[in-house]
Amino acid sequence: MKNVLAIYPGTFDPVTNGHLDLIERGAKIFDRLVVSILRNLDKDPLFTIDERAEMLREVTRPWPNVEIDVFSGLLVDYARLREANVILRGIRAVSDYEYELQMAMMNRKLNPQVETVFMMPAVAYSYLSSRLVREIAQLGASITSFVPPLVEERLRAKIL
Ligand code: PNS
């Protein structure tokens, strides 16, 4: 495959070091990587879409082939629109697998042109999630080793 455009979709509320680990791995093997934030009207996020996009733009600055975007509706429709060949998803542990497999199979059924590629983050991030980061930050624990300094700053400001 030549000139592979991969989409890394997610909620990113907020971006963690686990996401960044995956972005770094993805940026190495794909020609272009579009990190796409889902505009999900059902969820009640801590950070607005604009705040999440801005943080992502800042922390992905080191990778010139990484772009930040927002999407709504079906991921496969968005992938078609962007002419993407790949959907990138991270699998941290076996517990992620079932849900991810279900999504990958459904997405393949909906759009066989797009291939889902799974990557594993470093073991150090295998238990990390945005939800846990939000929770422990709100309860006063240090999040220094889980998120980039900018995100820590924004989380603190949001919570206090
Ligand atoms: O970071 P998350 O919350 O695990 O990301 C989930 C996401 C955004 C990848 C998933 O909810 C999604 O793709 N939503 C878009 C709507 C869609 O296409 N649904 C059908 C999935 S088979």
PDB file of C-alpha atoms and ligand atoms in Angstrom:
ATOM      1  CA  MET A   1       0.000   0.000   0.000  1.00  0.00           C
ATOM      2  CA  LYS A   2       1.315   3.442  -0.852  1.00  0.00           C
ATOM      3  CA  ASN A   3       0.623   6.749   0.847  1.00  0.00           C
ATOM      4  CA  VAL A   4      -1.334   5.301   3.742  1.00  0.00           C
ATOM      5  CA  LEU A   5      -3.634   7.675   5.579  1.00  0.00           C
ATOM      6  CA  ALA A   6      -4.666   6.346   8.985  1.00  0.00           C
ATOM      7  CA  ILE A   7      -7.386   7.710  11.232  1.00  0.00           C
ATOM      8  CA  TYR A   8      -6.966   7.370  14.989  1.00  0.00           C
ATOM      9  CA  PRO A   9     -10.488   8.055  16.306  1.00  0.00           C
ATOM     10  CA  GLY A  10     -11.519   8.558  19.901  1.00  0.00           C
ATOM     11  CA  THR A  11     -12.967  10.745  22.594  1.00  0.00           C
ATOM     12  CA  PHE A  12      -9.646  12.065  23.956  1.00  0.00           C
ATOM     13  CA  ASP A  13     -11.214  13.633  27.071  1.00  0.00           C
ATOM     14  CA  PRO A  14      -8.371  14.386  27.679  1.00  0.00           C
ATOM     15  CA  VAL A  15      -5.429  13.039  25.668  1.00  0.00           C
ATOM     16  CA  THR A  16      -3.168  10.844  27.870  1.00  0.00           C
ATOM     17  CA  ASN A  17       0.393   9.582  27.578  1.00  0.00           C
ATOM     18  CA  GLY A  18      -1.124   6.288  26.428  1.00  0.00           C
ATOM     19  CA  HIS A  19      -2.746   8.036  23.439  1.00  0.00           C
ATOM     20  CA  LEU A  20       0.530   9.821  22.713  1.00  0.00           C
ATOM     21  CA  ASP A  21       2.433   6.541  22.798  1.00  0.00           C
ATOM     22  CA  LEU A  22       0.065   5.189  20.158  1.00  0.00           C
ATOM     23  CA  ILE A  23       0.262   8.376  18.082  1.00  0.00           C
ATOM     24  CA  GLU A  24       4.060   8.143  18.085  1.00  0.00           C
ATOM     25  CA  ARG A  25       3.930   4.517  16.953  1.00  0.00           C
ATOM     26  CA  GLY A  26       1.308   5.304  14.302  1.00  0.00           C
ATOM     27  CA  ALA A  27       3.176   8.348  12.992  1.00  0.00           C
ATOM     28  CA  LYS A  28       6.200   6.110  12.365  1.00  0.00           C
ATOM     29  CA  ILE A  29       4.472   3.550  10.212  1.00  0.00           C
ATOM     30  CA  PHE A  30       1.758   5.521   8.409  1.00  0.00           C
ATOM     31  CA  ASP A  31       2.421   8.311   5.925  1.00  0.00           C
ATOM     32  CA  ARG A  32      -0.239  10.481   7.530  1.00  0.00           C
ATOM     33  CA  LEU A  33      -2.107  10.061  10.790  1.00  0.00           C
ATOM     34  CA  VAL A  34      -5.311  11.960  11.477  1.00  0.00           C
ATOM     35  CA  VAL A  35      -6.263  11.978  15.146  1.00  0.00           C
ATOM     36  CA  SER A  36     -10.028  12.514  15.016  1.00  0.00           C
ATOM     37  CA  ILE A  37     -12.183  13.503  17.953  1.00  0.00           C
ATOM     38  CA  LEU A  38     -15.752  12.206  17.937  1.00  0.00           C
ATOM     39  CA  ARG A  39     -18.342  14.919  18.415  1.00  0.00           C
ATOM     40  CA  ASN A  40     -20.596  12.820  20.639  1.00  0.00           C
ATOM     41  CA  LEU A  41     -23.789  14.551  21.696  1.00  0.00           C
ATOM     42  CA  ASP A  42     -24.710  11.735  24.128  1.00  0.00           C
ATOM     43  CA  LYS A  43     -21.629  12.078  26.300  1.00  0.00           C
ATOM     44  CA  ASP A  44     -21.102  14.821  28.838  1.00  0.00           C
ATOM     45  CA  PRO A  45     -17.393  15.538  28.363  1.00  0.00           C
ATOM     46  CA  LEU A  46     -15.121  17.383  30.803  1.00  0.00           C
ATOM     47  CA  PHE A  47     -13.379  19.268  27.978  1.00  0.00           C
ATOM     48  CA  THR A  48     -15.131  20.824  24.994  1.00  0.00           C
ATOM     49  CA  ILE A  49     -14.240  19.628  21.501  1.00  0.00           C
ATOM     50  CA  ASP A  50     -12.226  22.816  20.929  1.00  0.00           C
ATOM     51  CA  GLU A  51     -10.289  22.367  24.176  1.00  0.00           C
ATOM     52  CA  ARG A  52      -9.523  18.742  23.356  1.00  0.00           C
ATOM     53  CA  ALA A  53      -8.462  19.624  19.805  1.00  0.00           C
ATOM     54  CA  GLU A  54      -6.227  22.432  21.028  1.00  0.00           C
ATOM     55  CA  MET A  55      -4.492  20.207  23.586  1.00  0.00           C
ATOM     56  CA  LEU A  56      -4.019  17.500  20.963  1.00  0.00           C
ATOM     57  CA  ARG A  57      -2.560  20.020  18.490  1.00  0.00           C
ATOM     58  CA  GLU A  58      -0.077  21.237  21.088  1.00  0.00           C
ATOM     59  CA  VAL A  59       1.095  17.831  22.241  1.00  0.00           C
ATOM     60  CA  THR A  60       1.393  16.344  18.735  1.00  0.00           C
ATOM     61  CA  ARG A  61       3.529  19.219  17.444  1.00  0.00           C
ATOM     62  CA  PRO A  62       6.668  16.986  17.273  1.00  0.00           C
ATOM     63  CA  TRP A  63       5.101  14.884  14.489  1.00  0.00           C
ATOM     64  CA  PRO A  64       4.650  16.806  11.228  1.00  0.00           C
ATOM     65  CA  ASN A  65       2.602  14.001   9.643  1.00  0.00           C
ATOM     66  CA  VAL A  66      -0.015  14.095  12.426  1.00  0.00           C
ATOM     67  CA  GLU A  67      -3.182  16.156  11.946  1.00  0.00           C
ATOM     68  CA  ILE A  68      -6.025  16.816  14.389  1.00  0.00           C
ATOM     69  CA  ASP A  69      -9.626  16.747  13.175  1.00  0.00           C
ATOM     70  CA  VAL A  70     -13.175  16.370  14.493  1.00  0.00           C
ATOM     71  CA  PHE A  71     -15.865  14.073  13.124  1.00  0.00           C
ATOM     72  CA  SER A  72     -19.483  13.201  13.770  1.00  0.00           C
ATOM     73  CA  GLY A  73     -21.683  10.383  12.542  1.00  0.00           C
ATOM     74  CA  LEU A  74     -20.351   7.049  11.388  1.00  0.00           C
ATOM     75  CA  LEU A  75     -16.599   6.555  11.541  1.00  0.00           C
ATOM     76  CA  VAL A  76     -16.608   4.644   8.239  1.00  0.00           C
ATOM     77  CA  ASP A  77     -18.386   7.523   6.470  1.00  0.00           C
ATOM     78  CA  TYR A  78     -15.785   9.915   7.808  1.00  0.00           C
ATOM     79  CA  ALA A  79     -13.015   7.515   6.711  1.00  0.00           C
ATOM     80  CA  ARG A  80     -14.516   7.453   3.210  1.00  0.00           C
ATOM     81  CA  LEU A  81     -14.702  11.239   3.162  1.00  0.00           C
ATOM     82  CA  ARG A  82     -11.041  11.531   4.189  1.00  0.00           C
ATOM     83  CA  GLU A  83     -10.073   8.743   1.750  1.00  0.00           C
ATOM     84  CA  ALA A  84      -8.416   6.905   4.645  1.00  0.00           C
ATOM     85  CA  ASN A  85      -7.093   3.367   4.231  1.00  0.00           C
ATOM     86  CA  VAL A  86      -6.720   2.530   7.900  1.00  0.00           C
ATOM     87  CA  ILE A  87      -8.486   2.961  11.243  1.00  0.00           C
ATOM     88  CA  LEU A  88      -5.955   2.792  14.061  1.00  0.00           C
ATOM     89  CA  ARG A  89      -7.062   1.598  17.491  1.00  0.00           C
ATOM     90  CA  GLY A  90      -5.113   0.792  20.631  1.00  0.00           C
ATOM     91  CA  ILE A  91      -5.518  -2.398  22.614  1.00  0.00           C
ATOM     92  CA  ARG A  92      -4.237  -2.137  26.169  1.00  0.00           C
ATOM     93  CA  ALA A  93      -5.349  -5.463  27.568  1.00  0.00           C
ATOM     94  CA  VAL A  94      -7.462  -8.504  26.724  1.00  0.00           C
ATOM     95  CA  SER A  95     -10.442  -6.679  28.213  1.00  0.00           C
ATOM     96  CA  ASP A  96     -10.332  -4.163  25.333  1.00  0.00           C
ATOM     97  CA  TYR A  97     -10.303  -6.887  22.726  1.00  0.00           C
ATOM     98  CA  GLU A  98     -13.929  -7.953  22.604  1.00  0.00           C
ATOM     99  CA  TYR A  99     -15.341  -4.459  22.134  1.00  0.00           C
ATOM    100  CA  GLU A 100     -12.630  -3.544  19.640  1.00  0.00           C
ATOM    101  CA  LEU A 101     -13.162  -6.724  17.647  1.00  0.00           C
ATOM    102  CA  GLN A 102     -16.898  -6.031  17.484  1.00  0.00           C
ATOM    103  CA  MET A 103     -16.307  -2.489  16.245  1.00  0.00           C
ATOM    104  CA  ALA A 104     -13.680  -3.583  13.732  1.00  0.00           C
ATOM    105  CA  MET A 105     -15.973  -6.262  12.290  1.00  0.00           C
ATOM    106  CA  MET A 106     -18.937  -3.906  12.089  1.00  0.00           C
ATOM    107  CA  ASN A 107     -16.801  -1.225  10.457  1.00  0.00           C
ATOM    108  CA  ARG A 108     -15.488  -3.789   7.957  1.00  0.00           C
ATOM    109  CA  LYS A 109     -19.056  -4.806   7.117  1.00  0.00           C
ATOM    110  CA  LEU A 110     -20.032  -1.156   6.638  1.00  0.00           C
ATOM    111  CA  ASN A 111     -16.929  -0.259   4.623  1.00  0.00           C
ATOM    112  CA  PRO A 112     -14.690  -3.129   3.471  1.00  0.00           C
ATOM    113  CA  GLN A 113     -12.235  -0.638   1.954  1.00  0.00           C
ATOM    114  CA  VAL A 114     -10.941   0.437   5.356  1.00  0.00           C
ATOM    115  CA  GLU A 115      -8.690  -1.839   7.392  1.00  0.00           C
ATOM    116  CA  THR A 116      -8.601  -1.642  11.200  1.00  0.00           C
ATOM    117  CA  VAL A 117      -5.076  -1.883  12.591  1.00  0.00           C
ATOM    118  CA  PHE A 118      -4.502  -2.527  16.292  1.00  0.00           C
ATOM    119  CA  MET A 119      -1.389  -1.406  18.109  1.00  0.00           C
ATOM    120  CA  MET A 120      -0.370  -1.980  21.720  1.00  0.00           C
ATOM    121  CA  PRO A 121       0.891   0.913  23.802  1.00  0.00           C
ATOM    122  CA  ALA A 122       3.882   0.479  26.131  1.00  0.00           C
ATOM    123  CA  VAL A 123       3.113  -1.751  29.120  1.00  0.00           C
ATOM    124  CA  ALA A 124       3.478   1.277  31.393  1.00  0.00           C
ATOM    125  CA  TYR A 125       0.237   2.652  29.884  1.00  0.00           C
ATOM    126  CA  SER A 126      -1.711  -0.607  29.861  1.00  0.00           C
ATOM    127  CA  TYR A 127      -3.963   0.461  32.750  1.00  0.00           C
ATOM    128  CA  LEU A 128      -4.326   4.103  31.732  1.00  0.00           C
ATOM    129  CA  SER A 129      -7.572   5.665  30.538  1.00  0.00           C
ATOM    130  CA  SER A 130      -8.945   9.198  30.219  1.00  0.00           C
ATOM    131  CA  ARG A 131     -11.788   8.251  32.555  1.00  0.00           C
ATOM    132  CA  LEU A 132      -9.415   7.162  35.339  1.00  0.00           C
ATOM    133  CA  VAL A 133      -7.221  10.233  34.830  1.00  0.00           C
ATOM    134  CA  ARG A 134     -10.286  12.507  35.186  1.00  0.00           C
ATOM    135  CA  GLU A 135     -11.446  10.603  38.246  1.00  0.00           C
ATOM    136  CA  ILE A 136      -8.155  10.562  40.160  1.00  0.00           C
ATOM    137  CA  ALA A 137      -7.459  14.198  39.256  1.00  0.00           C
ATOM    138  CA  GLN A 138     -10.876  15.181  40.597  1.00  0.00           C
ATOM    139  CA  LEU A 139     -10.117  13.263  43.799  1.00  0.00           C
ATOM    140  CA  GLY A 140      -6.774  14.982  44.296  1.00  0.00           C
ATOM    141  CA  ALA A 141      -4.198  12.371  43.137  1.00  0.00           C
ATOM    142  CA  SER A 142      -1.158  13.320  41.083  1.00  0.00           C
ATOM    143  CA  ILE A 143      -1.546  12.759  37.350  1.00  0.00           C
ATOM    144  CA  THR A 144       1.958  13.928  36.424  1.00  0.00           C
ATOM    145  CA  SER A 145       3.047  10.561  35.050  1.00  0.00           C
ATOM    146  CA  PHE A 146      -0.158   9.963  33.084  1.00  0.00           C
ATOM    147  CA  VAL A 147      -0.648  13.083  30.949  1.00  0.00           C
ATOM    148  CA  PRO A 148       1.567  15.705  29.263  1.00  0.00           C
ATOM    149  CA  PRO A 149       2.295  18.809  31.431  1.00  0.00           C
ATOM    150  CA  LEU A 150      -0.085  20.981  29.382  1.00  0.00           C
ATOM    151  CA  VAL A 151      -2.971  18.576  29.982  1.00  0.00           C
ATOM    152  CA  GLU A 152      -2.170  18.387  33.690  1.00  0.00           C
ATOM    153  CA  GLU A 153      -2.288  22.182  33.835  1.00  0.00           C
ATOM    154  CA  ARG A 154      -5.649  22.314  32.003  1.00  0.00           C
ATOM    155  CA  LEU A 155      -7.108  19.558  34.170  1.00  0.00           C
ATOM    156  CA  ARG A 156      -6.073  21.321  37.353  1.00  0.00           C
ATOM    157  CA  ALA A 157      -7.580  24.588  36.094  1.00  0.00           C
ATOM    158  CA  LYS A 158     -10.820  22.811  35.147  1.00  0.00           C
ATOM    159  CA  ILE A 159     -11.168  21.061  38.473  1.00  0.00           C
ATOM    160  CA  LEU A 160     -10.202  23.832  40.900  1.00  0.00           C
TER     161      LEU A 160
HETATM  162  O1  PNS B   1     -12.098   6.827  22.675  1.00  0.00           O
HETATM  163  P1  PNS B   1     -13.308   5.934  22.483  1.00  0.00           P
HETATM  164  O2  PNS B   1     -14.481   6.519  23.243  1.00  0.00           O
HETATM  165  O3  PNS B   1     -13.022   4.499  22.833  1.00  0.00           O
HETATM  166  O4  PNS B   1     -13.668   5.984  20.919  1.00  0.00           O
HETATM  167  C1  PNS B   1     -14.796   5.302  20.404  1.00  0.00           C
HETATM  168  C2  PNS B   1     -15.057   5.676  18.923  1.00  0.00           C
HETATM  169  C3  PNS B   1     -15.097   7.172  18.744  1.00  0.00           C
HETATM  170  C4  PNS B   1     -13.924   5.119  18.071  1.00  0.00           C
HETATM  171  C5  PNS B   1     -16.382   5.009  18.488  1.00  0.00           C
HETATM  172  O5  PNS B   1     -17.369   5.307  19.423  1.00  0.00           O
HETATM  173  C6  PNS B   1     -16.856   5.463  17.104  1.00  0.00           C
HETATM  174  O6  PNS B   1     -16.238   5.145  16.116  1.00  0.00           O
HETATM  175  N1  PNS B   1     -17.954   6.241  17.050  1.00  0.00           N
HETATM  176  C7  PNS B   1     -18.488   6.795  15.848  1.00  0.00           C
HETATM  177  C8  PNS B   1     -19.861   6.235  15.511  1.00  0.00           C
HETATM  178  C9  PNS B   1     -19.737   4.899  14.803  1.00  0.00           C
HETATM  179  O7  PNS B   1     -19.155   4.783  13.747  1.00  0.00           O
HETATM  180  N2  PNS B   1     -20.317   3.833  15.418  1.00  0.00           N
HETATM  181  C10 PNS B   1     -20.282   2.502  14.910  1.00  0.00           C
HETATM  182  C11 PNS B   1     -19.059   1.766  15.418  1.00  0.00           C
HETATM  183  S1  PNS B   1     -19.007   0.087  14.829  1.00  0.00           S
END
